[in-house]
mmCIF file of C-alpha atoms in Angstrom:
data_model
loop_
_atom_site.group_PDB
_atom_site.id
_atom_site.type_symbol
_atom_site.label_atom_id
_atom_site.label_comp_id
_atom_site.label_asym_id
_atom_site.label_seq_id
_atom_site.Cartn_x
_atom_site.Cartn_y
_atom_site.Cartn_z
ATOM 1 C CA UNK A 289 51.614 19.376 -8.605
ATOM 2 C CA UNK A 290 47.873 19.253 -9.158
ATOM 3 C CA UNK A 291 47.263 19.176 -5.291
ATOM 4 C CA UNK A 292 49.554 22.287 -5.012
ATOM 5 C CA UNK A 293 47.583 24.186 -7.515
ATOM 6 C CA UNK A 294 44.245 23.243 -5.785
ATOM 7 C CA UNK A 295 45.707 24.487 -2.466
ATOM 8 C CA UNK A 296 46.722 27.751 -3.902
ATOM 9 C CA UNK A 297 43.284 28.281 -5.569
ATOM 10 C CA UNK A 298 41.561 27.575 -2.252
ATOM 11 C CA UNK A 299 43.784 30.028 -0.414
ATOM 12 C CA UNK A 300 43.223 32.660 -3.009
ATOM 13 C CA UNK A 301 39.441 32.069 -2.929
ATOM 14 C CA UNK A 302 39.275 32.329 0.956
ATOM 15 C CA UNK A 303 41.398 35.465 1.127
ATOM 16 C CA UNK A 304 40.095 37.469 -1.780
ATOM 17 C CA UNK A 305 36.711 38.405 -0.308
ATOM 18 C CA UNK A 306 38.324 39.590 2.923
ATOM 19 C CA UNK A 307 41.063 41.634 1.082
ATOM 20 C CA UNK A 308 38.298 43.021 -1.211
ATOM 21 C CA UNK A 309 36.151 44.026 1.803
ATOM 22 C CA UNK A 310 39.065 45.676 3.457
ATOM 23 C CA UNK A 311 39.898 47.663 0.347
ATOM 24 C CA UNK A 312 36.359 48.768 -0.009
ATOM 25 C CA UNK A 313 35.954 49.873 3.510
ATOM 26 C CA UNK A 314 39.537 51.232 4.082
ATOM 27 C CA UNK A 315 39.842 48.788 7.146
ATOM 28 C CA UNK A 316 43.452 48.059 8.168
ATOM 29 C CA UNK A 317 44.794 44.434 8.299
ATOM 30 C CA UNK A 318 44.987 43.095 11.753
ATOM 31 C CA UNK A 319 48.691 43.084 12.684
ATOM 32 C CA UNK A 320 50.514 39.943 13.793
ATOM 33 C CA UNK A 321 52.593 41.702 16.342
ATOM 34 C CA UNK A 322 50.795 42.553 19.769
ATOM 35 C CA UNK A 323 51.334 45.842 21.330
ATOM 36 C CA UNK A 324 53.087 44.171 24.256
ATOM 37 C CA UNK A 325 54.351 40.563 24.413
ATOM 38 C CA UNK A 326 54.681 38.625 27.660
ATOM 39 C CA UNK A 327 57.302 36.061 27.649
ATOM 40 C CA UNK A 328 56.120 32.730 29.119
ATOM 41 C CA UNK A 329 58.700 31.963 31.893
ATOM 42 C CA UNK A 330 56.899 28.955 33.563
ATOM 43 C CA UNK A 331 59.661 26.643 32.573
ATOM 44 C CA UNK A 332 62.562 28.919 33.426
ATOM 45 C CA UNK A 333 64.484 27.998 36.654
ATOM 46 C CA UNK A 334 64.655 31.653 37.675
ATOM 47 C CA UNK A 335 62.844 34.859 38.167
ATOM 48 C CA UNK A 336 64.220 38.012 36.610
ATOM 49 C CA UNK A 337 63.566 41.491 37.885
ATOM 50 C CA UNK A 338 64.691 44.697 36.421
ATOM 51 C CA UNK A 339 64.411 47.489 38.973
ATOM 52 C CA UNK A 340 65.651 51.130 39.503
ATOM 53 C CA UNK A 341 66.921 51.373 43.081
ATOM 54 C CA UNK A 342 66.912 54.866 44.653
ATOM 55 C CA UNK A 343 70.103 56.235 46.179
ATOM 56 C CA UNK A 344 70.186 58.909 48.955
ATOM 57 C CA UNK A 345 70.501 61.760 46.466
ATOM 58 C CA UNK A 346 67.587 60.671 44.468
ATOM 59 C CA UNK A 347 69.511 58.987 41.582
ATOM 60 C CA UNK A 348 68.226 55.685 40.601
ATOM 61 C CA UNK A 349 70.466 52.813 39.656
ATOM 62 C CA UNK A 350 69.435 50.056 37.138
ATOM 63 C CA UNK A 351 69.716 46.690 38.870
ATOM 64 C CA UNK A 352 69.109 43.097 37.520
ATOM 65 C CA UNK A 353 67.822 40.626 40.058
ATOM 66 C CA UNK A 354 68.012 36.896 39.228
ATOM 67 C CA UNK A 355 66.175 34.821 41.835
ATOM 68 C CA UNK A 356 66.279 30.919 41.587
ATOM 69 C CA UNK A 357 62.798 29.704 41.747
ATOM 70 C CA UNK A 358 63.777 27.360 44.440
ATOM 71 C CA UNK A 359 65.216 30.096 46.559
ATOM 72 C CA UNK A 360 64.249 30.216 50.160
ATOM 73 C CA UNK A 361 66.218 32.120 52.729
ATOM 74 C CA UNK A 362 69.037 32.532 50.190
ATOM 75 C CA UNK A 363 71.998 34.818 50.286
ATOM 76 C CA UNK A 364 72.563 37.626 47.756
ATOM 77 C CA UNK A 365 75.659 37.810 45.544
ATOM 78 C CA UNK A 366 76.107 41.455 44.165
ATOM 79 C CA UNK A 367 78.401 42.999 41.511
ATOM 80 C CA UNK A 368 78.373 46.654 40.691
ATOM 81 C CA UNK A 369 79.786 47.281 37.211
ATOM 82 C CA UNK A 370 80.246 49.955 34.351
ATOM 83 C CA UNK A 371 80.083 47.108 31.917
ATOM 84 C CA UNK A 372 76.429 46.785 31.276
ATOM 85 C CA UNK A 373 74.378 44.785 33.834
ATOM 86 C CA UNK A 374 71.820 43.690 31.238
ATOM 87 C CA UNK A 375 74.545 42.125 29.017
ATOM 88 C CA UNK A 376 76.275 40.403 31.918
ATOM 89 C CA UNK A 377 73.056 38.666 32.866
ATOM 90 C CA UNK A 378 71.986 37.727 29.335
ATOM 91 C CA UNK A 379 74.866 35.734 28.022
ATOM 92 C CA UNK A 380 72.573 33.155 26.438
ATOM 93 C CA UNK A 381 68.953 32.899 25.080
ATOM 94 C CA UNK A 382 68.119 30.364 27.711
ATOM 95 C CA UNK A 383 65.722 29.808 30.692
ATOM 96 C CA UNK A 384 68.513 28.334 32.845
ATOM 97 C CA UNK A 385 70.399 30.632 35.345
ATOM 98 C CA UNK A 386 73.567 28.668 34.633
ATOM 99 C CA UNK A 387 73.493 29.387 30.957
ATOM 100 C CA UNK A 388 72.855 33.169 31.133
ATOM 101 C CA UNK A 389 75.535 33.866 33.645
ATOM 102 C CA UNK A 390 78.488 32.480 31.490
ATOM 103 C CA UNK A 391 81.229 35.056 31.068
ATOM 104 C CA UNK A 392 82.933 38.145 32.794
ATOM 105 C CA UNK A 393 82.474 38.340 36.519
ATOM 106 C CA UNK A 394 80.084 35.565 36.717
ATOM 107 C CA UNK A 395 80.806 32.241 38.276
ATOM 108 C CA UNK A 396 77.684 30.140 37.282
ATOM 109 C CA UNK A 397 78.916 27.024 39.166
ATOM 110 C CA UNK A 398 79.366 28.985 42.429
ATOM 111 C CA UNK A 399 76.154 31.025 41.932
ATOM 112 C CA UNK A 400 73.944 28.146 40.842
ATOM 113 C CA UNK A 401 75.285 25.332 43.054
ATOM 114 C CA UNK A 402 75.351 27.717 45.984
ATOM 115 C CA UNK A 403 71.752 28.810 45.621
ATOM 116 C CA UNK A 404 72.646 32.450 45.435
ATOM 117 C CA UNK A 405 70.396 35.299 44.292
ATOM 118 C CA UNK A 406 72.359 37.101 41.735
ATOM 119 C CA UNK A 407 72.294 40.849 41.488
ATOM 120 C CA UNK A 408 74.243 42.915 38.954
ATOM 121 C CA UNK A 409 73.975 46.669 38.901
ATOM 122 C CA UNK A 410 75.083 49.495 36.548
ATOM 123 C CA UNK A 411 77.114 52.136 38.331
ATOM 124 C CA UNK A 412 75.874 55.553 38.406
ATOM 125 C CA UNK A 413 75.935 57.169 34.952
ATOM 126 C CA UNK A 414 76.517 54.016 32.973
ATOM 127 C CA UNK A 415 73.959 51.970 30.762
ATOM 128 C CA UNK A 416 70.627 51.935 32.621
ATOM 129 C CA UNK A 417 71.456 53.948 35.556
ATOM 130 C CA UNK A 418 70.909 57.606 36.249
ATOM 131 C CA UNK A 419 73.451 60.171 37.384
ATOM 132 C CA UNK A 420 76.928 61.222 36.193
ATOM 133 C CA UNK A 421 79.599 58.762 35.501
ATOM 134 C CA UNK A 422 83.138 59.485 37.120
ATOM 135 C CA UNK A 423 85.858 57.050 36.421
ATOM 136 C CA UNK A 424 87.049 55.377 39.687
ATOM 137 C CA UNK A 425 84.793 57.851 41.586
ATOM 138 C CA UNK A 426 86.794 58.910 44.698
ATOM 139 C CA UNK A 427 85.405 58.316 48.115
ATOM 140 C CA UNK A 428 83.898 61.278 49.721
ATOM 141 C CA UNK A 429 86.418 63.594 50.987
ATOM 142 C CA UNK A 430 89.106 65.991 49.465
ATOM 143 C CA UNK A 431 88.686 64.655 46.017
ATOM 144 C CA UNK A 432 84.948 64.232 46.139
ATOM 145 C CA UNK A 433 82.938 66.996 47.810
ATOM 146 C CA UNK A 434 79.614 65.360 47.035
ATOM 147 C CA UNK A 435 77.613 63.112 49.521
ATOM 148 C CA UNK A 436 77.895 59.949 47.208
ATOM 149 C CA UNK A 437 80.484 57.574 46.084
ATOM 150 C CA UNK A 438 80.504 53.872 45.160
ATOM 151 C CA UNK A 439 80.595 53.052 48.854
ATOM 152 C CA UNK A 440 77.269 54.927 49.647
ATOM 153 C CA UNK A 441 75.688 53.553 46.456
ATOM 154 C CA UNK A 442 76.429 49.993 47.544
ATOM 155 C CA UNK A 443 75.156 50.759 51.151
ATOM 156 C CA UNK A 444 71.902 52.153 49.626
ATOM 157 C CA UNK A 445 71.671 49.209 47.230
ATOM 158 C CA UNK A 446 72.081 46.538 49.955
ATOM 159 C CA UNK A 447 69.610 48.354 52.254
ATOM 160 C CA UNK A 448 66.972 48.172 49.380
ATOM 161 C CA UNK A 449 67.785 44.599 48.486
ATOM 162 C CA UNK A 450 67.453 43.205 51.912
ATOM 163 C CA UNK A 451 63.922 44.817 52.211
ATOM 164 C CA UNK A 452 62.583 44.031 48.848
ATOM 165 C CA UNK A 453 63.703 40.320 48.054
ATOM 166 C CA UNK A 454 61.574 38.011 50.288
ATOM 167 C CA UNK A 455 63.397 35.079 49.132
ATOM 168 C CA UNK A 456 66.749 36.288 50.740
ATOM 169 C CA UNK A 457 68.105 35.609 54.192
ATOM 170 C CA UNK A 458 69.283 39.173 54.455
ATOM 171 C CA UNK A 459 72.975 38.412 53.947
ATOM 172 C CA UNK A 460 74.895 39.922 50.949
ATOM 173 C CA UNK A 461 78.263 39.405 49.432
ATOM 174 C CA UNK A 462 79.938 41.489 46.813
ATOM 175 C CA UNK A 463 82.523 40.454 44.230
ATOM 176 C CA UNK A 464 84.197 41.713 41.094
ATOM 177 C CA UNK A 465 87.232 41.841 38.905
ATOM 178 C CA UNK A 466 89.204 44.957 37.847
ATOM 179 C CA UNK A 467 86.720 48.036 37.965
ATOM 180 C CA UNK A 468 84.174 45.744 39.429
ATOM 181 C CA UNK A 469 86.789 44.880 42.009
ATOM 182 C CA UNK A 470 87.163 48.515 42.772
ATOM 183 C CA UNK A 471 83.505 48.772 43.651
ATOM 184 C CA UNK A 472 83.799 45.598 45.804
ATOM 185 C CA UNK A 473 86.725 47.209 47.677
ATOM 186 C CA UNK A 474 84.975 50.485 48.201
ATOM 187 C CA UNK A 475 82.003 48.582 49.654
ATOM 188 C CA UNK A 476 84.206 47.927 52.725
ATOM 189 C CA UNK A 477 84.353 51.489 53.679
ATOM 190 C CA UNK A 478 81.425 52.081 56.171
ATOM 191 C CA UNK A 479 80.040 48.843 55.076
ATOM 192 C CA UNK A 480 76.302 47.968 55.397
ATOM 193 C CA UNK A 481 75.621 45.449 58.378
ATOM 194 C CA UNK A 482 74.252 43.096 55.884
ATOM 195 C CA UNK A 483 77.433 42.920 53.934
ATOM 196 C CA UNK A 484 79.131 39.724 55.043
ATOM 197 C CA UNK A 485 82.012 39.171 52.514
ATOM 198 C CA UNK A 486 83.672 41.183 49.808
ATOM 199 C CA UNK A 487 85.920 39.654 47.092
ATOM 200 C CA UNK A 488 87.751 42.388 45.110
ATOM 201 C CA UNK A 489 89.862 40.629 42.437
ATOM 202 C CA UNK A 490 92.654 42.657 40.831
ATOM 203 C CA UNK A 491 90.872 45.911 41.696
ATOM 204 C CA UNK A 492 91.776 49.234 39.986
ATOM 205 C CA UNK A 493 93.431 50.930 42.927
ATOM 206 C CA UNK A 494 96.994 52.152 42.414
ATOM 207 C CA UNK A 495 96.868 53.448 38.836
ATOM 208 C CA UNK A 496 100.237 55.195 39.348
ATOM 209 C CA UNK A 497 102.308 52.177 40.180
ATOM 210 C CA UNK A 498 100.044 49.490 38.847
ATOM 211 C CA UNK A 499 99.071 48.263 35.461
ATOM 212 C CA UNK A 500 96.057 50.463 34.634
ATOM 213 C CA UNK A 501 96.825 54.055 33.819
ATOM 214 C CA UNK A 502 100.486 54.292 34.633
ATOM 215 C CA UNK A 503 103.223 51.588 35.246
ATOM 216 C CA UNK A 504 105.725 52.844 37.675
ATOM 217 C CA UNK A 505 104.723 56.404 36.636
ATOM 218 C CA UNK A 506 104.804 55.921 32.805
ATOM 219 C CA UNK A 507 101.667 56.307 31.196
ATOM 220 C CA UNK A 508 100.447 53.197 29.277
ATOM 221 C CA UNK A 509 99.099 54.489 25.806
ATOM 222 C CA UNK A 510 97.087 51.340 25.245
ATOM 223 C CA UNK A 511 94.844 52.662 27.980
ATOM 224 C CA UNK A 512 93.687 55.280 25.658
ATOM 225 C CA UNK A 513 91.237 53.064 23.984
ATOM 226 C CA UNK A 514 89.799 51.939 27.332
ATOM 227 C CA UNK A 515 89.104 55.486 28.427
ATOM 228 C CA UNK A 516 87.625 56.323 24.961
ATOM 229 C CA UNK A 517 85.342 53.444 25.075
ATOM 230 C CA UNK A 518 84.346 53.737 28.794
ATOM 231 C CA UNK A 519 83.953 57.613 29.086
ATOM 232 C CA UNK A 520 82.881 58.977 25.797
ATOM 233 C CA UNK A 521 79.237 57.812 26.064
ATOM 234 C CA UNK A 522 76.828 56.200 28.667
ATOM 235 C CA UNK A 523 76.307 53.028 26.671
ATOM 236 C CA UNK A 524 79.572 52.651 24.880
ATOM 237 C CA UNK A 525 77.825 53.746 21.692
ATOM 238 C CA UNK A 526 81.199 54.957 20.255
ATOM 239 C CA UNK A 527 84.324 52.887 20.313
ATOM 240 C CA UNK A 528 87.956 53.203 19.457
ATOM 241 C CA UNK A 529 87.982 52.132 15.865
ATOM 242 C CA UNK A 530 91.348 50.400 15.553
ATOM 243 C CA UNK A 531 91.882 46.906 16.615
ATOM 244 C CA UNK A 532 94.684 45.906 18.814
ATOM 245 C CA UNK A 533 97.086 45.259 16.046
ATOM 246 C CA UNK A 534 96.592 48.627 14.414
ATOM 247 C CA UNK A 535 96.935 50.258 17.859
ATOM 248 C CA UNK A 536 100.571 48.846 18.248
ATOM 249 C CA UNK A 537 101.593 50.759 15.058
ATOM 250 C CA UNK A 538 99.455 53.568 15.835
ATOM 251 C CA UNK A 539 101.041 54.153 19.284
ATOM 252 C CA UNK A 540 104.520 53.660 17.968
ATOM 253 C CA UNK A 541 104.105 56.323 15.241
ATOM 254 C CA UNK A 542 102.243 58.930 17.452
ATOM 255 C CA UNK A 543 104.143 61.906 18.646
ATOM 256 C CA UNK A 544 102.636 61.428 22.270
ATOM 257 C CA UNK A 545 99.882 59.829 24.075
ATOM 258 C CA UNK A 546 98.347 63.353 24.460
ATOM 259 C CA UNK A 547 98.563 64.208 20.905
ATOM 260 C CA UNK A 548 97.013 60.830 19.892
ATOM 261 C CA UNK A 549 94.168 61.282 22.284
ATOM 262 C CA UNK A 550 93.597 64.942 20.978
ATOM 263 C CA UNK A 551 93.414 63.623 17.286
ATOM 264 C CA UNK A 552 90.630 61.223 18.574
ATOM 265 C CA UNK A 553 88.573 63.947 20.161
ATOM 266 C CA UNK A 554 89.356 62.836 23.650
ATOM 267 C CA UNK A 555 89.731 66.381 25.178
ATOM 268 C CA UNK A 556 85.872 66.236 25.472
ATOM 269 C CA UNK A 557 86.511 63.512 28.222
ATOM 270 C CA UNK A 558 87.035 64.832 31.711
ATOM 271 C CA UNK A 559 89.171 61.915 32.761
ATOM 272 C CA UNK A 560 91.476 62.325 29.724
ATOM 273 C CA UNK A 561 91.958 65.963 30.557
ATOM 274 C CA UNK A 562 93.296 64.905 33.895
ATOM 275 C CA UNK A 563 95.628 62.440 32.205
ATOM 276 C CA UNK A 564 96.912 65.286 29.996
ATOM 277 C CA UNK A 565 98.358 66.890 32.936
ATOM 278 C CA UNK A 566 101.050 64.257 33.261
ATOM 279 C CA UNK A 567 104.292 65.211 31.436
ATOM 280 C CA UNK A 568 104.410 61.830 29.593
ATOM 281 C CA UNK A 569 101.011 62.612 27.938
ATOM 282 C CA UNK A 570 101.745 66.227 26.649
#
């Protein structure tokens, strides 16, 4: 107890003159936090790069590149996603590539053991990417009069990657599940010469007959929450506020899918306005 009191007296004695001087001169106390902090990654087994890759129309897409430190002449494995590239490549507070790639659309055993350079990109209009988001953006043609689509964005991305990652061997694969499977599939239309393989798993393709928007032509009300979460904001900053169990009763008691969506303000969403054209949603 005596030692503790003596220590407190010493600390007080040492700090009082400085505090008194600061008070007298009006000087600020030096902050603990630096203006910028540089993380020491010497012991990490990978190099992380966050880049904005330009597309042919000038829009830049946010892209996370994870390069194993031992990589030399390594292939690139790409995923294009609307589900937050930063989050998908930050699954743990860790300096090991295997740890940070746990979870959706990542296969850490394949990526790490195969020595791949991992690249995950936000599709245009979502999270860190510029441009406008269009759900399942159609390929250029009758439904898309612009000069860009997921196919051209993938082409432009691969073109940039093979010229700006010196550790790569210039060969690229693309994979994805669900929406990410859709972008993997569209990459096969006018594919870049460096694209050697595409693995689209359960891609969102036939929304009329399949299990995304309609099932054999019948609208699936449970997809309202997905559309709301995905299309309302760039960074999913507003979300459908009922959990899955509440949704069951909510859907059963609603007059129609269209009416329920209108009550939630979904007429502001372009994709929902297209859904409303279906008789089952009116």
